[in-house]
Amino acid sequence: MEETIAGAQETQTAGHIPQQRGESLLETAVRYAEQRHWDVFPGTWLEAVDGRQRCSCGDASCPAPGAHPARPDWATQATGSATVVRRMWQKQPAAILLPTGRTFDALSVPESAGFLALARMERMELTLGPVTLTPDRRMQFFVLPGASAKVPELVRKLGWSPASLDLTALGEGAYVAAPPTRFGSRGAVQWARRPTPANRWLPDAEELISPLAYACGRDR
């Protein structure tokens, strides 16, 4: 079993996460708005200070340098208009952030649990939406909106206490960082499952919760 898990993780890392080096943040943000009809908003960015990259927020110990909202009213900035998106990113090559609770919610789990869950989902032939992999070793599975309200009860029905699992549903009022946004020197957000025409229709949280909860339980 462990060999299967390790092999699946190696395959995911090497073969299925596309390289996004050199992609323009502006054009990528526009593509998310035009092709996926996702709302996007600009976050912070990285600045060179004394030869080191620092977050534009000015906090030398920022936990997500260059990858978080730049202002408290970020939700009002989010837009699906390609014209507005171009204007925003022409001012500054900022992080690409996607608000959850609108066109999708996200189920966030540790990277190790995420790869284990992906392997199980493939064996179960489940339909997946896009999945991100972040430099802080989290994976986010995109699902239909409303997941944040459902997940605690779904987890309880599977016999788990929601507080016992590192499984978080991101809904209204939250956001995810989208590729190729960088987390300082830690690297860029990547797609573990890239958005494609085949996964435009997202799964419901209920379809994915069993393998995700199982993987998180194994990962404790």
Coordinates of C-alpha atoms in Angstrom, one line a residue:
M1 CA 0.0 0.0 0.0
E2 CA 2.8 2.4 0.9
E3 CA 4.5 1.8 -2.4
T4 CA 1.3 2.6 -4.2
I5 CA 0.9 5.8 -2.3
A6 CA 4.5 6.9 -2.9
G7 CA 4.3 6.0 -6.6
A8 CA 1.1 8.0 -7.0
Q9 CA 2.7 11.0 -5.4
E10 CA 5.7 10.8 -7.6
T11 CA 3.6 10.5 -10.7
Q12 CA 1.4 13.5 -9.6
T13 CA 4.5 15.6 -8.9
A14 CA 6.4 14.7 -12.0
G15 CA 3.8 14.1 -14.6
H16 CA 0.6 15.9 -13.9
I17 CA 1.5 19.2 -12.4
P18 CA 2.3 21.5 -15.3
Q19 CA 5.2 23.9 -15.2
Q20 CA 4.1 27.5 -15.2
R21 CA 7.4 29.3 -15.4
G22 CA 7.3 32.5 -17.4
E23 CA 3.6 32.8 -17.5
S24 CA 2.3 36.3 -17.4
L25 CA 0.2 37.0 -14.3
L26 CA -1.9 39.4 -16.3
E27 CA -2.7 37.1 -19.1
T28 CA -3.3 34.2 -16.7
A29 CA -5.7 36.2 -14.6
V30 CA -7.6 37.3 -17.8
R31 CA -7.8 33.6 -18.9
Y32 CA -9.3 32.6 -15.6
A33 CA -12.0 35.3 -16.0
E34 CA -12.7 34.7 -19.7
Q35 CA -12.4 30.9 -20.0
R36 CA -13.5 29.7 -16.5
H37 CA -15.8 32.6 -15.6
W38 CA -14.0 32.9 -12.2
D39 CA -13.9 36.1 -10.3
V40 CA -10.4 37.2 -9.6
F41 CA -8.7 39.9 -7.6
P42 CA -5.1 41.1 -7.2
G43 CA -3.3 40.4 -3.9
T44 CA 0.1 41.5 -2.7
W45 CA 3.3 41.2 -4.7
L46 CA 7.0 40.6 -4.1
E47 CA 9.5 43.5 -3.8
A48 CA 13.3 43.5 -3.7
V49 CA 14.5 44.9 -0.3
D50 CA 18.3 44.8 0.4
G51 CA 18.7 42.0 -2.1
R52 CA 15.9 39.9 -0.7
Q53 CA 12.3 39.4 -1.8
R54 CA 9.8 40.8 0.7
C55 CA 6.0 41.0 0.6
S56 CA 4.6 44.3 -0.4
C57 CA 2.6 44.4 2.8
G58 CA 5.8 45.4 4.6
D59 CA 5.8 42.6 7.2
A60 CA 9.2 41.0 7.2
S61 CA 7.7 37.9 8.7
C62 CA 4.7 37.7 6.4
P63 CA 3.4 34.0 6.4
A64 CA 2.4 34.2 2.8
P65 CA 4.7 36.7 1.1
G66 CA 3.2 38.0 -2.2
A67 CA 0.2 35.7 -1.9
H68 CA -2.5 37.3 0.2
P69 CA -5.1 40.1 -0.1
A70 CA -3.6 43.6 -0.2
R71 CA -6.6 45.4 1.3
P72 CA -9.4 44.5 3.8
D73 CA -12.1 45.1 1.2
W74 CA -10.7 42.6 -1.2
A75 CA -14.1 40.9 -1.8
T76 CA -15.4 44.1 -3.4
Q77 CA -12.4 44.1 -5.9
A78 CA -13.2 40.6 -7.2
T79 CA -14.4 40.7 -10.8
G80 CA -15.1 38.5 -13.8
S81 CA -14.6 41.3 -16.3
A82 CA -11.5 40.7 -18.5
T83 CA -11.3 44.4 -19.1
V84 CA -11.2 45.3 -15.4
V85 CA -8.8 42.4 -14.8
R86 CA -6.4 43.8 -17.4
R87 CA -6.5 47.2 -15.9
M88 CA -5.8 45.8 -12.4
W89 CA -2.8 43.7 -13.4
Q90 CA -1.3 46.4 -15.7
K91 CA -0.8 48.5 -12.6
Q92 CA 1.1 45.8 -10.7
P93 CA 2.0 42.1 -11.3
A94 CA 0.2 41.0 -8.2
A95 CA -0.9 37.6 -6.8
I96 CA -3.9 36.1 -8.5
L97 CA -6.4 35.3 -5.9
L98 CA -9.8 33.6 -6.4
P99 CA -12.7 34.2 -3.9
T100 CA -14.4 31.0 -2.8
G101 CA -18.2 30.8 -2.2
R102 CA -19.1 32.2 -5.7
T103 CA -18.5 29.9 -8.6
F104 CA -16.8 27.3 -6.4
D105 CA -15.8 26.3 -2.9
A106 CA -12.5 24.5 -2.1
L107 CA -11.7 21.6 0.2
S108 CA -8.2 22.2 1.6
V109 CA -6.1 19.3 3.0
P110 CA -2.4 18.6 3.6
E111 CA -0.4 17.7 0.5
S112 CA 0.3 14.1 1.7
A113 CA -3.4 13.5 2.4
G114 CA -4.3 15.1 -1.0
F115 CA -2.1 12.8 -3.0
L116 CA -3.5 9.8 -1.1
A117 CA -7.0 10.9 -1.8
L118 CA -6.2 11.5 -5.5
A119 CA -5.0 8.0 -5.9
R120 CA -8.2 6.6 -4.2
M121 CA -10.4 8.9 -6.4
E122 CA -8.7 7.6 -9.5
R123 CA -9.4 4.1 -8.5
M124 CA -13.0 5.0 -7.8
E125 CA -13.2 6.8 -11.2
L126 CA -14.6 9.9 -9.6
T127 CA -14.9 13.1 -11.6
L128 CA -12.6 15.8 -10.3
G129 CA -12.5 19.5 -10.7
P130 CA -9.3 21.5 -10.7
V131 CA -6.9 20.9 -7.8
T132 CA -4.2 23.3 -6.7
L133 CA -0.9 22.5 -4.9
T134 CA 0.6 25.3 -2.8
P135 CA 4.1 25.9 -1.6
D136 CA 2.9 25.6 2.0
R137 CA 2.1 22.0 1.2
R138 CA -1.7 22.2 0.9
M139 CA -4.0 20.9 -1.8
Q140 CA -7.3 22.5 -2.6
F141 CA -10.0 20.5 -4.4
F142 CA -12.5 22.8 -6.3
V143 CA -16.1 21.8 -5.7
L144 CA -19.6 23.3 -6.1
P145 CA -20.5 26.3 -3.9
G146 CA -22.1 25.4 -0.6
A147 CA -19.5 22.9 0.5
S148 CA -18.5 24.9 3.6
A149 CA -22.0 24.5 5.0
K150 CA -22.2 20.8 4.3
V151 CA -18.8 19.4 5.2
P152 CA -19.0 19.3 9.0
E153 CA -22.1 17.1 8.9
L154 CA -20.8 15.0 6.0
V155 CA -17.6 14.3 8.1
R156 CA -19.7 13.4 11.1
K157 CA -21.8 10.9 9.1
L158 CA -18.5 9.2 8.2
G159 CA -17.7 8.7 11.9
W160 CA -15.2 11.5 12.3
S161 CA -15.2 14.6 14.4
P162 CA -14.6 17.6 12.1
A163 CA -12.1 19.0 14.6
S164 CA -10.1 15.8 14.4
L165 CA -9.3 16.1 10.7
D166 CA -7.1 18.7 8.9
L167 CA -9.8 19.2 6.3
T168 CA -11.1 22.7 5.8
A169 CA -13.9 23.9 3.5
L170 CA -13.3 27.4 2.0
G171 CA -16.5 29.2 1.1
E172 CA -17.9 32.7 1.3
G173 CA -15.4 35.2 2.7
A174 CA -12.3 33.0 1.9
Y175 CA -10.1 32.7 -1.1
V176 CA -7.4 30.6 -2.8
A177 CA -4.2 31.6 -4.5
A178 CA -4.1 30.5 -8.1
P179 CA -1.2 29.5 -10.3
P180 CA 1.4 30.9 -11.0
T181 CA 1.2 33.1 -7.8
R182 CA 4.5 32.8 -5.8
F183 CA 4.8 32.4 -2.0
G184 CA 8.1 34.3 -1.7
S185 CA 11.1 32.1 -2.1
R186 CA 9.1 29.0 -1.4
G187 CA 7.9 28.6 -4.9
A188 CA 4.7 29.0 -6.9
V189 CA 1.2 27.6 -6.7
Q190 CA 0.8 24.9 -9.3
W191 CA -2.1 22.8 -10.7
A192 CA -2.3 19.2 -9.5
R193 CA -5.3 19.0 -11.8
R194 CA -5.3 21.8 -14.4
P195 CA -8.6 23.4 -15.4
T196 CA -9.8 21.8 -18.7
P197 CA -13.1 21.7 -20.6
A198 CA -13.6 18.2 -19.2
N199 CA -13.7 19.5 -15.6
R200 CA -15.7 22.6 -16.1
W201 CA -18.6 21.0 -14.2
L202 CA -17.5 20.7 -10.6
P203 CA -18.2 17.7 -8.3
D204 CA -20.3 18.2 -5.2
A205 CA -18.4 18.0 -1.9
E206 CA -20.4 14.9 -1.0
E207 CA -18.8 13.0 -3.9
L208 CA -15.2 13.7 -2.6
I209 CA -15.6 13.8 1.1
S210 CA -15.2 10.1 1.8
P211 CA -11.7 9.7 0.2
L212 CA -10.6 13.1 1.5
A213 CA -11.7 12.3 5.1
Y214 CA -10.1 8.8 4.9
A215 CA -6.8 10.3 3.7
C216 CA -6.8 13.0 6.4
G217 CA -7.6 10.3 9.0
R218 CA -4.6 8.3 7.8
D219 CA -2.4 11.4 7.7
R220 CA -3.0 12.4 11.4

